GROMACS .gro file of C-alpha atoms in nm:
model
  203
    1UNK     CA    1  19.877  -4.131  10.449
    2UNK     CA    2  19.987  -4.277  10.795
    3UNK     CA    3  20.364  -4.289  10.649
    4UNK     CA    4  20.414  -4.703  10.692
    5UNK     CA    5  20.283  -4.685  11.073
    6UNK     CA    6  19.980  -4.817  11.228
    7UNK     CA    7  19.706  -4.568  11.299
    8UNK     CA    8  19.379  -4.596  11.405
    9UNK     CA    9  19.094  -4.723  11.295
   10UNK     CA   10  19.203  -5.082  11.327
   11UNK     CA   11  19.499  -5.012  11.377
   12UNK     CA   12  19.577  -5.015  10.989
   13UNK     CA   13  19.873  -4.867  10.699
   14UNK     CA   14  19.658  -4.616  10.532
   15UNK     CA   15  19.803  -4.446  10.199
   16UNK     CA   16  19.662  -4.197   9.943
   17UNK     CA   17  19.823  -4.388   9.632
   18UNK     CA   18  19.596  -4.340   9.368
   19UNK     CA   19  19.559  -4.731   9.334
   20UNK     CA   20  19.357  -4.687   9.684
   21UNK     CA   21  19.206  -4.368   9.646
   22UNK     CA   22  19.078  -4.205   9.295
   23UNK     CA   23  18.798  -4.003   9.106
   24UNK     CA   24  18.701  -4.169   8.754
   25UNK     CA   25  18.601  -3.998   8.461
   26UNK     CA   26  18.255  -4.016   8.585
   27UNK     CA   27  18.330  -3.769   8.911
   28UNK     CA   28  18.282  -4.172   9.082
   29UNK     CA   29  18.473  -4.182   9.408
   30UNK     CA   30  18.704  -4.503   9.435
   31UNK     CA   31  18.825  -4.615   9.796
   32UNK     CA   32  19.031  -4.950   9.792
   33UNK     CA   33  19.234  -5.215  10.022
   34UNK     CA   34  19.517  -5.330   9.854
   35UNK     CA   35  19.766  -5.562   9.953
   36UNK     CA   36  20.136  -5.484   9.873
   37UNK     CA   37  20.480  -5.585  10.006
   38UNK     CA   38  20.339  -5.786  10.297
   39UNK     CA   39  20.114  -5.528  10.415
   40UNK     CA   40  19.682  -5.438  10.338
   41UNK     CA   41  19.672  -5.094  10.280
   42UNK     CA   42  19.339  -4.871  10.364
   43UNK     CA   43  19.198  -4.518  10.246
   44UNK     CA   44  18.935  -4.263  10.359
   45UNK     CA   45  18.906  -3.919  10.268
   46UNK     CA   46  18.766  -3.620  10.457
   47UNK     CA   47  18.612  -3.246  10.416
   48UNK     CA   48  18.812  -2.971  10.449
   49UNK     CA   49  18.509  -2.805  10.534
   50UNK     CA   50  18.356  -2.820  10.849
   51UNK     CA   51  18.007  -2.890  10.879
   52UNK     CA   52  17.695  -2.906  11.158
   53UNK     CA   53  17.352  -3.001  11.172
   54UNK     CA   54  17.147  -3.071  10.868
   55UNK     CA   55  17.093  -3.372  10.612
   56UNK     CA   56  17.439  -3.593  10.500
   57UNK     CA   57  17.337  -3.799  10.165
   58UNK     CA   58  17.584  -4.106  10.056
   59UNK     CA   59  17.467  -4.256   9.763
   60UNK     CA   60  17.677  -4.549   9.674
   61UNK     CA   61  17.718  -4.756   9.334
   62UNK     CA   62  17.901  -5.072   9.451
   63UNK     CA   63  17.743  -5.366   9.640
   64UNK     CA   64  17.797  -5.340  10.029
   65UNK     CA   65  17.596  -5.612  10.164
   66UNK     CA   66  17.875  -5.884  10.072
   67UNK     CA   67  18.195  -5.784  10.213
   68UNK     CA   68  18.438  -5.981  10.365
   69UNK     CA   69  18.369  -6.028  10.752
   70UNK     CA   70  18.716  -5.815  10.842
   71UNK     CA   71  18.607  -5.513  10.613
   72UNK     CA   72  18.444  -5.186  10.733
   73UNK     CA   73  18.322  -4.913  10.532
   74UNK     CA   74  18.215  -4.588  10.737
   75UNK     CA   75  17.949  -4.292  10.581
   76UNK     CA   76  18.011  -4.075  10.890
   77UNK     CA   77  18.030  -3.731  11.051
   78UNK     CA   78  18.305  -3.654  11.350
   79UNK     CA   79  18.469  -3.414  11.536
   80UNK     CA   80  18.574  -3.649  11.771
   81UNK     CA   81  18.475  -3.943  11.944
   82UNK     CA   82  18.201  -3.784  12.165
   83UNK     CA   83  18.051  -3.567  11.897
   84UNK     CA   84  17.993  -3.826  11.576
   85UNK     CA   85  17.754  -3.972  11.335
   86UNK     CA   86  17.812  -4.321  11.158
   87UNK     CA   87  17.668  -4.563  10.923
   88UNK     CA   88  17.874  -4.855  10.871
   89UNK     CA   89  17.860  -5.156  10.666
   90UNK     CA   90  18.092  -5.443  10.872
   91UNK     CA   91  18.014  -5.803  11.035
   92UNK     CA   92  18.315  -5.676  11.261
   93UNK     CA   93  18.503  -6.011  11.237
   94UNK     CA   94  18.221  -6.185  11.299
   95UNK     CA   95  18.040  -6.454  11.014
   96UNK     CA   96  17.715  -6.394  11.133
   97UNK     CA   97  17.671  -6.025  11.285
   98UNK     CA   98  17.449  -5.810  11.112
   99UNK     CA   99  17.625  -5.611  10.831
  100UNK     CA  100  17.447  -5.286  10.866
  101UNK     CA  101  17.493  -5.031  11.154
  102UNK     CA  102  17.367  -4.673  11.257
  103UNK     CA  103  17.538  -4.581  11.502
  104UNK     CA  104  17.583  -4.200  11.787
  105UNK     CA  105  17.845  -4.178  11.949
  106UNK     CA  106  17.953  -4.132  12.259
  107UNK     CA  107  17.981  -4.500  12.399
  108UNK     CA  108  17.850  -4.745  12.543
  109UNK     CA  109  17.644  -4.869  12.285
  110UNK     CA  110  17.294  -4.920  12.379
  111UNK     CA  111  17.054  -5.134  12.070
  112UNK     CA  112  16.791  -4.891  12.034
  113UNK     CA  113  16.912  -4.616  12.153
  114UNK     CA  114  17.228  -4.495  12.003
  115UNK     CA  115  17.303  -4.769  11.763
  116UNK     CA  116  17.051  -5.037  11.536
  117UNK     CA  117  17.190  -5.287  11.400
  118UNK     CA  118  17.048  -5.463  11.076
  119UNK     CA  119  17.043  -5.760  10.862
  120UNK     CA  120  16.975  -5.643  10.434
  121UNK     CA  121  17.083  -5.778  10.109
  122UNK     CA  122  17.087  -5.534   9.794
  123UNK     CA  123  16.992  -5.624   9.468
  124UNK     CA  124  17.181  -5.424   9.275
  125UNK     CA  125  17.494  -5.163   9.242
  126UNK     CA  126  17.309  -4.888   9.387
  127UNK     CA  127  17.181  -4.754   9.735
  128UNK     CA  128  17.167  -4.422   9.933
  129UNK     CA  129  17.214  -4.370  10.312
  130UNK     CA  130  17.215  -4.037  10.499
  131UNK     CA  131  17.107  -3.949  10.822
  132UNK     CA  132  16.950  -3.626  10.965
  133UNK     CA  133  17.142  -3.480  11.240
  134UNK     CA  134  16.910  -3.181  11.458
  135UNK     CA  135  16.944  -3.075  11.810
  136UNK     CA  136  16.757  -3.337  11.969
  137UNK     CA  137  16.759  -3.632  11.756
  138UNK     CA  138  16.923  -3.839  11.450
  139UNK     CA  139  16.723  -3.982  11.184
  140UNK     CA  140  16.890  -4.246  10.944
  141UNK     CA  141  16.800  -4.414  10.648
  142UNK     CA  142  16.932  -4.641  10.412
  143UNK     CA  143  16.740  -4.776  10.083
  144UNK     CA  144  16.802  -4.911   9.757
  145UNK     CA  145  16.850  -4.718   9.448
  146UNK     CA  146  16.913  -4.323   9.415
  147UNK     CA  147  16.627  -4.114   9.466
  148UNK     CA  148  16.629  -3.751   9.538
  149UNK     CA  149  16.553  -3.768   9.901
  150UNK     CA  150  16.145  -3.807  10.000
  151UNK     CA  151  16.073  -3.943   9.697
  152UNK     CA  152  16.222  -4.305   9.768
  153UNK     CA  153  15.984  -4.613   9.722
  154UNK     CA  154  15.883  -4.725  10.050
  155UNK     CA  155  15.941  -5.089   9.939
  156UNK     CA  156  16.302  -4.970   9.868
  157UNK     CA  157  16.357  -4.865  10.250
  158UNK     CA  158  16.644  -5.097  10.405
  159UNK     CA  159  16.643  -4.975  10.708
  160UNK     CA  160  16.507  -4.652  10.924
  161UNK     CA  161  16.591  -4.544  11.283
  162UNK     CA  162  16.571  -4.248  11.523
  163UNK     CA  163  16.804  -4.202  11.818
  164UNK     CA  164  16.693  -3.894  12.062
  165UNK     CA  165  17.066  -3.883  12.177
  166UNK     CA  166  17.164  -3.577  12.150
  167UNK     CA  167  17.483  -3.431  12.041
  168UNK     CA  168  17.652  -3.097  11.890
  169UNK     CA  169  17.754  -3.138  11.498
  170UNK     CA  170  17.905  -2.805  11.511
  171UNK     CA  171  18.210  -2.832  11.380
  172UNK     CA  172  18.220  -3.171  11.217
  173UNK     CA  173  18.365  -3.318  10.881
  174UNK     CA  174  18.229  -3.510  10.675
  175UNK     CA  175  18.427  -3.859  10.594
  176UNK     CA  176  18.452  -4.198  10.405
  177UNK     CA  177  18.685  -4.483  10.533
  178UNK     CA  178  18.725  -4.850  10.420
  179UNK     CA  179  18.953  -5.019  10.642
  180UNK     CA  180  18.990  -5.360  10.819
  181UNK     CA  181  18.831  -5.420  11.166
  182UNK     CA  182  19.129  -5.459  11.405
  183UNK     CA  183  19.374  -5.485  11.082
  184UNK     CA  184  19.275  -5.787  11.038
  185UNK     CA  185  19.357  -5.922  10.662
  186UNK     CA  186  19.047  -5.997  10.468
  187UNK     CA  187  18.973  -6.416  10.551
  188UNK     CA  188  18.932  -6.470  10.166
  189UNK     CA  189  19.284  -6.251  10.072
  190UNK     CA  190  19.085  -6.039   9.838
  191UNK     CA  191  19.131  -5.635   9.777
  192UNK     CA  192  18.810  -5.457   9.827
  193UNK     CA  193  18.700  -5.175   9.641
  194UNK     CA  194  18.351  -4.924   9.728
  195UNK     CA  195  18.255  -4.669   9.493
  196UNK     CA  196  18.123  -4.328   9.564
  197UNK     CA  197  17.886  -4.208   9.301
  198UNK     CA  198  17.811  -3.881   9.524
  199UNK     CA  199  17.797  -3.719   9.873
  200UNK     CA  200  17.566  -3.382   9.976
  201UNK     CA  201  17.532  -3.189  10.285
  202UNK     CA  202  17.186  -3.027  10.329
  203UNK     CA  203  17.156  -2.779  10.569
   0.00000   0.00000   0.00000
């Protein structure tokens, strides 16, 4: 809860109302942008654990391929801005940037190297994304449907990449924002809402 100020990412008003930010009977996450009293309001959530190399597995039961070109979603790891791990679904304000992303930091961002950007359209509620983070490289992979990890359909695969950048994880959280790319208000006024059907760290 950012307490009515501004706060990075964005900057963006961030609240943990449960109209933004709720578990369903189901044990399904819920993160939502709502608009109230003149101002969009965003929500992520975080471990409390601290985590470090091994396998992080988002599997997803909302549609992310359609948002609104102002809305970000982030399946990431961080300790801080030198030392994290994303996958984001934005067009970054943009109509026609591709809406997938893996992404190492530290900056700059170099296609290919730390960061692949991608094109995909899903065709239905559910997908999985994860990425392997070792000493010397980060494998990511996003594909349609929930699978137990290696036994995916290949024709399922979105998108795979390797970056050989390497960076510690020791020490990292695991997190889940949806926010609004420079607080921008979505361009067709709509709330968004992402659902989490489950997230895993592997070791």
């Amino acid at each position: 809860n950012s307490n009515n100020q501004r706060v990075s990412p964005g900057p963006n008003y961030w609240t943990n109302s449960p109209q933004n930010v709720w578990v369903d009977q189901n044990g399904y996450l819920h993160l939502k942008i709502t608009y109230s009293n003149g101002r969009w309001y965003c929500a992520e959530v975080t471990c409390t654990q601290t985590f470090g190399y091994g396998t992080y597995v988002f599997q997803l039961a909302s549609r992310t391929d359609n948002f609104d070109k102002n809305v970000v979603l982030g399946l990431f790891a961080y300790k801080d801005d030198t030392h994290e791990v994303d996958v984001e679904f934005s067009r970054w304000g943009e109509e026609y940037y591709p809406n997938g992303w893996f992404t190492v930091q530290p900056r700059p961002y170099i296609e290919g190297k730390n960061q692949r950007s991608f094109n995909f359209q899903l065709y239905g509620d559910y997908s999985t994304h994860y990425f392997t983070w070792n000493k010397n490289s980060i494998y990511f992979e996003s594909f349609g449907g929930h699978y137990p990890l290696g036994t995916q359909p290949a024709d399922n695969i979105i998108k795979s990449f390797t970056s050989n950048t390497r960076v510690s994880a020791v020490g990292v959280k695991a997190h889940i924002n949806l926010w609004l790319y420079q607080g921008q208000a979505p361009s067709d006024g709509q709330p968004v809402e992402v659902i989490i059907k489950s997230f895993k760290y592997i070791p």
